[in-house]
Short mmCIF file of N, CA, C and O in Angstrom, two decimals:
data_model
loop_
_atom_site.label_atom_id
_atom_site.label_comp_id
_atom_site.label_asym_id
_atom_site.label_seq_id
_atom_site.Cartn_x
_atom_site.Cartn_y
_atom_site.Cartn_z
N MET A 1 -8.32 -91.27 -37.64
CA MET A 1 -8.56 -92.15 -36.52
C MET A 1 -9.92 -92.82 -36.70
O MET A 1 -10.91 -92.15 -36.90
N ARG A 2 -9.93 -94.10 -36.65
CA ARG A 2 -11.16 -94.86 -36.79
C ARG A 2 -11.49 -95.56 -35.48
O ARG A 2 -10.62 -95.88 -34.70
N GLU A 3 -12.77 -95.77 -35.26
CA GLU A 3 -13.20 -96.44 -34.03
C GLU A 3 -12.74 -97.89 -33.95
O GLU A 3 -12.76 -98.50 -32.90
N THR A 4 -12.27 -98.45 -35.07
CA THR A 4 -11.79 -99.82 -35.09
C THR A 4 -10.28 -99.91 -34.87
O THR A 4 -9.72 -101.00 -34.92
N ASN A 5 -9.61 -98.80 -34.61
CA ASN A 5 -8.18 -98.79 -34.37
C ASN A 5 -7.89 -99.62 -33.12
O ASN A 5 -8.36 -99.30 -32.03
N LYS A 6 -7.11 -100.66 -33.24
CA LYS A 6 -6.85 -101.60 -32.14
C LYS A 6 -6.21 -100.94 -30.92
O LYS A 6 -6.42 -101.36 -29.80
N ALA A 7 -5.42 -99.89 -31.13
CA ALA A 7 -4.75 -99.23 -30.01
C ALA A 7 -5.74 -98.55 -29.08
O ALA A 7 -5.45 -98.34 -27.91
N PHE A 8 -6.93 -98.21 -29.58
CA PHE A 8 -7.89 -97.47 -28.77
C PHE A 8 -9.16 -98.24 -28.46
O PHE A 8 -10.00 -97.76 -27.70
N THR A 9 -9.31 -99.43 -28.98
CA THR A 9 -10.55 -100.20 -28.79
C THR A 9 -10.89 -100.39 -27.32
O THR A 9 -12.04 -100.20 -26.92
N ASP A 10 -9.92 -100.71 -26.49
CA ASP A 10 -10.17 -100.95 -25.07
C ASP A 10 -10.23 -99.67 -24.24
O ASP A 10 -10.73 -99.68 -23.13
N LEU A 11 -9.72 -98.58 -24.78
CA LEU A 11 -9.66 -97.33 -24.02
C LEU A 11 -10.85 -96.41 -24.27
O LEU A 11 -11.28 -95.69 -23.38
N ALA A 12 -11.36 -96.40 -25.49
CA ALA A 12 -12.41 -95.46 -25.85
C ALA A 12 -13.77 -96.15 -25.93
O ALA A 12 -13.87 -97.29 -26.35
N THR A 13 -14.80 -95.42 -25.50
CA THR A 13 -16.15 -95.95 -25.61
C THR A 13 -16.71 -95.69 -27.00
O THR A 13 -17.57 -96.41 -27.46
N ARG A 14 -16.22 -94.62 -27.66
CA ARG A 14 -16.63 -94.34 -29.04
C ARG A 14 -15.71 -93.30 -29.66
O ARG A 14 -14.98 -92.61 -28.96
N ALA A 15 -15.75 -93.22 -30.99
CA ALA A 15 -15.04 -92.19 -31.75
C ALA A 15 -16.06 -91.51 -32.65
O ALA A 15 -16.86 -92.18 -33.30
N THR A 16 -16.05 -90.19 -32.67
CA THR A 16 -17.00 -89.47 -33.51
C THR A 16 -16.52 -89.44 -34.94
O THR A 16 -15.35 -89.74 -35.23
N ASP A 17 -17.39 -89.05 -35.85
CA ASP A 17 -17.03 -88.98 -37.27
C ASP A 17 -15.91 -87.99 -37.55
O ASP A 17 -15.15 -88.15 -38.49
N ASP A 18 -15.81 -86.95 -36.71
CA ASP A 18 -14.75 -85.96 -36.92
C ASP A 18 -13.51 -86.20 -36.08
O ASP A 18 -12.65 -85.34 -35.95
N GLY A 19 -13.37 -87.38 -35.47
CA GLY A 19 -12.13 -87.77 -34.83
C GLY A 19 -12.03 -87.59 -33.32
O GLY A 19 -11.00 -87.88 -32.74
N TRP A 20 -13.09 -87.12 -32.66
CA TRP A 20 -13.05 -87.00 -31.20
C TRP A 20 -13.17 -88.38 -30.57
O TRP A 20 -13.95 -89.20 -31.03
N LEU A 21 -12.39 -88.61 -29.53
CA LEU A 21 -12.45 -89.87 -28.80
C LEU A 21 -13.13 -89.66 -27.45
O LEU A 21 -12.83 -88.70 -26.76
N GLU A 22 -14.02 -90.56 -27.11
CA GLU A 22 -14.64 -90.52 -25.78
C GLU A 22 -14.07 -91.70 -25.01
O GLU A 22 -14.33 -92.85 -25.32
N PHE A 23 -13.24 -91.40 -24.01
CA PHE A 23 -12.54 -92.44 -23.28
C PHE A 23 -13.39 -92.99 -22.14
O PHE A 23 -14.13 -92.27 -21.49
N SER A 24 -13.23 -94.27 -21.89
CA SER A 24 -13.87 -94.92 -20.75
C SER A 24 -13.16 -94.49 -19.48
O SER A 24 -11.94 -94.64 -19.37
N THR A 25 -13.89 -93.96 -18.52
CA THR A 25 -13.26 -93.50 -17.29
C THR A 25 -12.72 -94.66 -16.45
O THR A 25 -11.80 -94.49 -15.68
N GLU A 26 -13.30 -95.83 -16.60
CA GLU A 26 -12.83 -96.99 -15.84
C GLU A 26 -11.55 -97.57 -16.40
O GLU A 26 -10.69 -98.05 -15.68
N LYS A 27 -11.39 -97.54 -17.73
CA LYS A 27 -10.25 -98.20 -18.37
C LYS A 27 -9.10 -97.26 -18.74
O LYS A 27 -7.97 -97.69 -18.79
N ALA A 28 -9.41 -96.04 -19.03
CA ALA A 28 -8.39 -95.13 -19.58
C ALA A 28 -7.90 -94.15 -18.54
O ALA A 28 -8.48 -93.11 -18.32
N LYS A 29 -6.83 -94.49 -17.91
CA LYS A 29 -6.16 -93.58 -16.98
C LYS A 29 -4.86 -93.14 -17.64
O LYS A 29 -3.78 -93.59 -17.30
N ILE A 30 -4.99 -92.27 -18.63
CA ILE A 30 -3.85 -91.85 -19.44
C ILE A 30 -3.50 -90.41 -19.10
O ILE A 30 -4.35 -89.53 -19.17
N ALA A 31 -2.27 -90.18 -18.74
CA ALA A 31 -1.82 -88.82 -18.49
C ALA A 31 -1.71 -88.10 -19.83
O ALA A 31 -1.10 -88.62 -20.77
N PRO A 32 -2.30 -86.92 -19.97
CA PRO A 32 -2.24 -86.19 -21.23
C PRO A 32 -0.82 -85.96 -21.72
O PRO A 32 -0.56 -85.98 -22.91
N ALA A 33 0.11 -85.76 -20.81
CA ALA A 33 1.49 -85.50 -21.19
C ALA A 33 2.15 -86.69 -21.89
O ALA A 33 3.05 -86.52 -22.70
N THR A 34 1.69 -87.90 -21.60
CA THR A 34 2.31 -89.08 -22.22
C THR A 34 1.45 -89.71 -23.32
O THR A 34 1.89 -90.62 -23.99
N PHE A 35 0.23 -89.20 -23.50
CA PHE A 35 -0.67 -89.76 -24.52
C PHE A 35 -0.03 -89.74 -25.90
O PHE A 35 -0.02 -90.74 -26.61
N PHE A 36 0.52 -88.60 -26.29
CA PHE A 36 1.10 -88.47 -27.62
C PHE A 36 2.28 -89.41 -27.81
O PHE A 36 2.41 -90.05 -28.86
N GLU A 37 3.14 -89.51 -26.82
CA GLU A 37 4.30 -90.39 -26.92
C GLU A 37 3.87 -91.85 -27.06
O GLU A 37 4.44 -92.60 -27.83
N ARG A 38 2.85 -92.24 -26.31
CA ARG A 38 2.41 -93.64 -26.31
C ARG A 38 1.63 -94.02 -27.56
O ARG A 38 1.70 -95.16 -28.00
N TYR A 39 0.88 -93.08 -28.13
CA TYR A 39 -0.05 -93.43 -29.20
C TYR A 39 0.18 -92.70 -30.52
O TYR A 39 -0.65 -92.78 -31.41
N SER A 40 1.30 -92.00 -30.67
CA SER A 40 1.52 -91.26 -31.91
C SER A 40 1.56 -92.17 -33.14
O SER A 40 1.00 -91.82 -34.18
N SER A 41 2.17 -93.32 -33.03
CA SER A 41 2.21 -94.21 -34.19
C SER A 41 0.82 -94.75 -34.54
O SER A 41 0.48 -94.92 -35.71
N ALA A 42 -0.02 -94.99 -33.54
CA ALA A 42 -1.39 -95.44 -33.79
C ALA A 42 -2.21 -94.35 -34.47
O ALA A 42 -3.16 -94.64 -35.18
N LEU A 43 -1.83 -93.09 -34.24
CA LEU A 43 -2.50 -91.97 -34.88
C LEU A 43 -1.92 -91.64 -36.25
O LEU A 43 -2.38 -90.73 -36.92
N GLY A 44 -0.87 -92.38 -36.64
CA GLY A 44 -0.26 -92.17 -37.95
C GLY A 44 0.74 -91.02 -37.99
O GLY A 44 1.00 -90.47 -39.04
N LEU A 45 1.31 -90.68 -36.83
CA LEU A 45 2.24 -89.57 -36.75
C LEU A 45 3.65 -90.08 -36.48
O LEU A 45 3.84 -91.02 -35.73
N ASP A 46 4.64 -89.43 -37.09
CA ASP A 46 6.02 -89.86 -36.88
C ASP A 46 6.73 -88.96 -35.87
O ASP A 46 6.12 -88.07 -35.27
N LYS A 47 8.03 -89.17 -35.70
CA LYS A 47 8.80 -88.47 -34.68
C LYS A 47 8.95 -86.97 -34.95
O LYS A 47 9.37 -86.22 -34.07
N ASN A 48 8.63 -86.50 -36.14
CA ASN A 48 8.75 -85.08 -36.45
C ASN A 48 7.61 -84.24 -35.88
O ASN A 48 7.69 -83.03 -35.87
N TYR A 49 6.56 -84.88 -35.42
CA TYR A 49 5.42 -84.16 -34.88
C TYR A 49 5.57 -83.93 -33.37
O TYR A 49 6.16 -84.75 -32.68
N GLN A 50 5.03 -82.82 -32.90
CA GLN A 50 5.01 -82.51 -31.47
C GLN A 50 3.61 -82.05 -31.10
O GLN A 50 2.99 -81.31 -31.84
N LEU A 51 3.13 -82.49 -29.96
CA LEU A 51 1.83 -82.08 -29.46
C LEU A 51 2.07 -81.19 -28.24
O LEU A 51 2.69 -81.62 -27.28
N LYS A 52 1.61 -79.94 -28.30
CA LYS A 52 1.85 -78.99 -27.21
C LYS A 52 0.53 -78.54 -26.60
O LYS A 52 -0.41 -78.21 -27.31
N LEU A 53 0.51 -78.50 -25.27
CA LEU A 53 -0.65 -78.04 -24.53
C LEU A 53 -0.80 -76.53 -24.71
O LEU A 53 0.14 -75.79 -24.49
N VAL A 54 -1.99 -76.07 -25.13
CA VAL A 54 -2.21 -74.64 -25.30
C VAL A 54 -3.29 -74.11 -24.35
O VAL A 54 -3.37 -72.90 -24.15
N GLU A 55 -4.10 -74.99 -23.78
CA GLU A 55 -5.14 -74.53 -22.85
C GLU A 55 -5.49 -75.67 -21.89
O GLU A 55 -5.61 -76.81 -22.30
N ASP A 56 -5.67 -75.33 -20.62
CA ASP A 56 -6.01 -76.31 -19.60
C ASP A 56 -6.97 -75.64 -18.61
O ASP A 56 -6.56 -74.80 -17.83
N VAL A 57 -8.26 -75.99 -18.69
CA VAL A 57 -9.27 -75.37 -17.82
C VAL A 57 -10.18 -76.43 -17.24
O VAL A 57 -10.34 -77.51 -17.81
N ALA A 58 -10.78 -76.11 -16.10
CA ALA A 58 -11.77 -76.98 -15.47
C ALA A 58 -13.12 -76.28 -15.54
O ALA A 58 -13.21 -75.07 -15.32
N ASP A 59 -14.18 -77.05 -15.83
CA ASP A 59 -15.51 -76.45 -15.89
C ASP A 59 -16.17 -76.50 -14.52
O ASP A 59 -15.56 -76.90 -13.53
N VAL A 60 -17.43 -76.08 -14.45
CA VAL A 60 -18.13 -76.00 -13.17
C VAL A 60 -18.35 -77.37 -12.52
O VAL A 60 -18.53 -77.47 -11.31
N LYS A 61 -18.32 -78.43 -13.33
CA LYS A 61 -18.47 -79.78 -12.80
C LYS A 61 -17.12 -80.41 -12.47
O LYS A 61 -17.02 -81.60 -12.22
N GLU A 62 -16.07 -79.60 -12.55
CA GLU A 62 -14.70 -80.02 -12.29
C GLU A 62 -14.16 -81.02 -13.30
O GLU A 62 -13.23 -81.78 -13.03
N ASN A 63 -14.74 -81.04 -14.51
CA ASN A 63 -14.18 -81.82 -15.61
C ASN A 63 -13.05 -81.00 -16.22
O ASN A 63 -13.20 -79.81 -16.45
N ARG A 64 -11.96 -81.65 -16.49
CA ARG A 64 -10.80 -80.96 -17.03
C ARG A 64 -10.84 -81.03 -18.55
O ARG A 64 -11.04 -82.09 -19.13
N HIS A 65 -10.64 -79.87 -19.19
CA HIS A 65 -10.64 -79.78 -20.65
C HIS A 65 -9.28 -79.25 -21.09
O HIS A 65 -8.87 -78.17 -20.67
N GLN A 66 -8.61 -80.03 -21.91
CA GLN A 66 -7.30 -79.63 -22.39
C GLN A 66 -7.32 -79.55 -23.90
O GLN A 66 -7.89 -80.40 -24.57
N ARG A 67 -6.71 -78.49 -24.42
CA ARG A 67 -6.62 -78.31 -25.86
C ARG A 67 -5.15 -78.33 -26.25
O ARG A 67 -4.32 -77.67 -25.64
N PHE A 68 -4.85 -79.13 -27.25
CA PHE A 68 -3.49 -79.29 -27.72
C PHE A 68 -3.37 -78.81 -29.17
O PHE A 68 -4.33 -78.86 -29.92
N GLN A 69 -2.18 -78.39 -29.53
CA GLN A 69 -1.88 -78.00 -30.91
C GLN A 69 -0.82 -78.95 -31.44
O GLN A 69 0.15 -79.25 -30.76
N LEU A 70 -1.03 -79.44 -32.65
CA LEU A 70 -0.09 -80.36 -33.28
C LEU A 70 0.86 -79.57 -34.16
O LEU A 70 0.44 -78.77 -34.99
N TYR A 71 2.15 -79.77 -33.96
CA TYR A 71 3.19 -79.09 -34.72
C TYR A 71 4.04 -80.11 -35.46
O TYR A 71 4.23 -81.22 -34.99
N TRP A 72 4.59 -79.70 -36.59
CA TRP A 72 5.55 -80.52 -37.31
C TRP A 72 6.81 -79.74 -37.50
O TRP A 72 6.83 -78.58 -37.76
#
């Protein structure tokens, strides 16, 4: 994933060198459950891949942190 990927240019404020995306809170209202379906091709993944939620926690500031596992 590169920061110049057109599918994410308007949604993310930046992409780190190791692939983390920082989404703009004003522009990106993406449900985690549909993120993979909507953007899998932009991430270079085909229909054989599945993204499954493995952890969903809120921190003390009420920010939600979700961890997903990619399966093929």
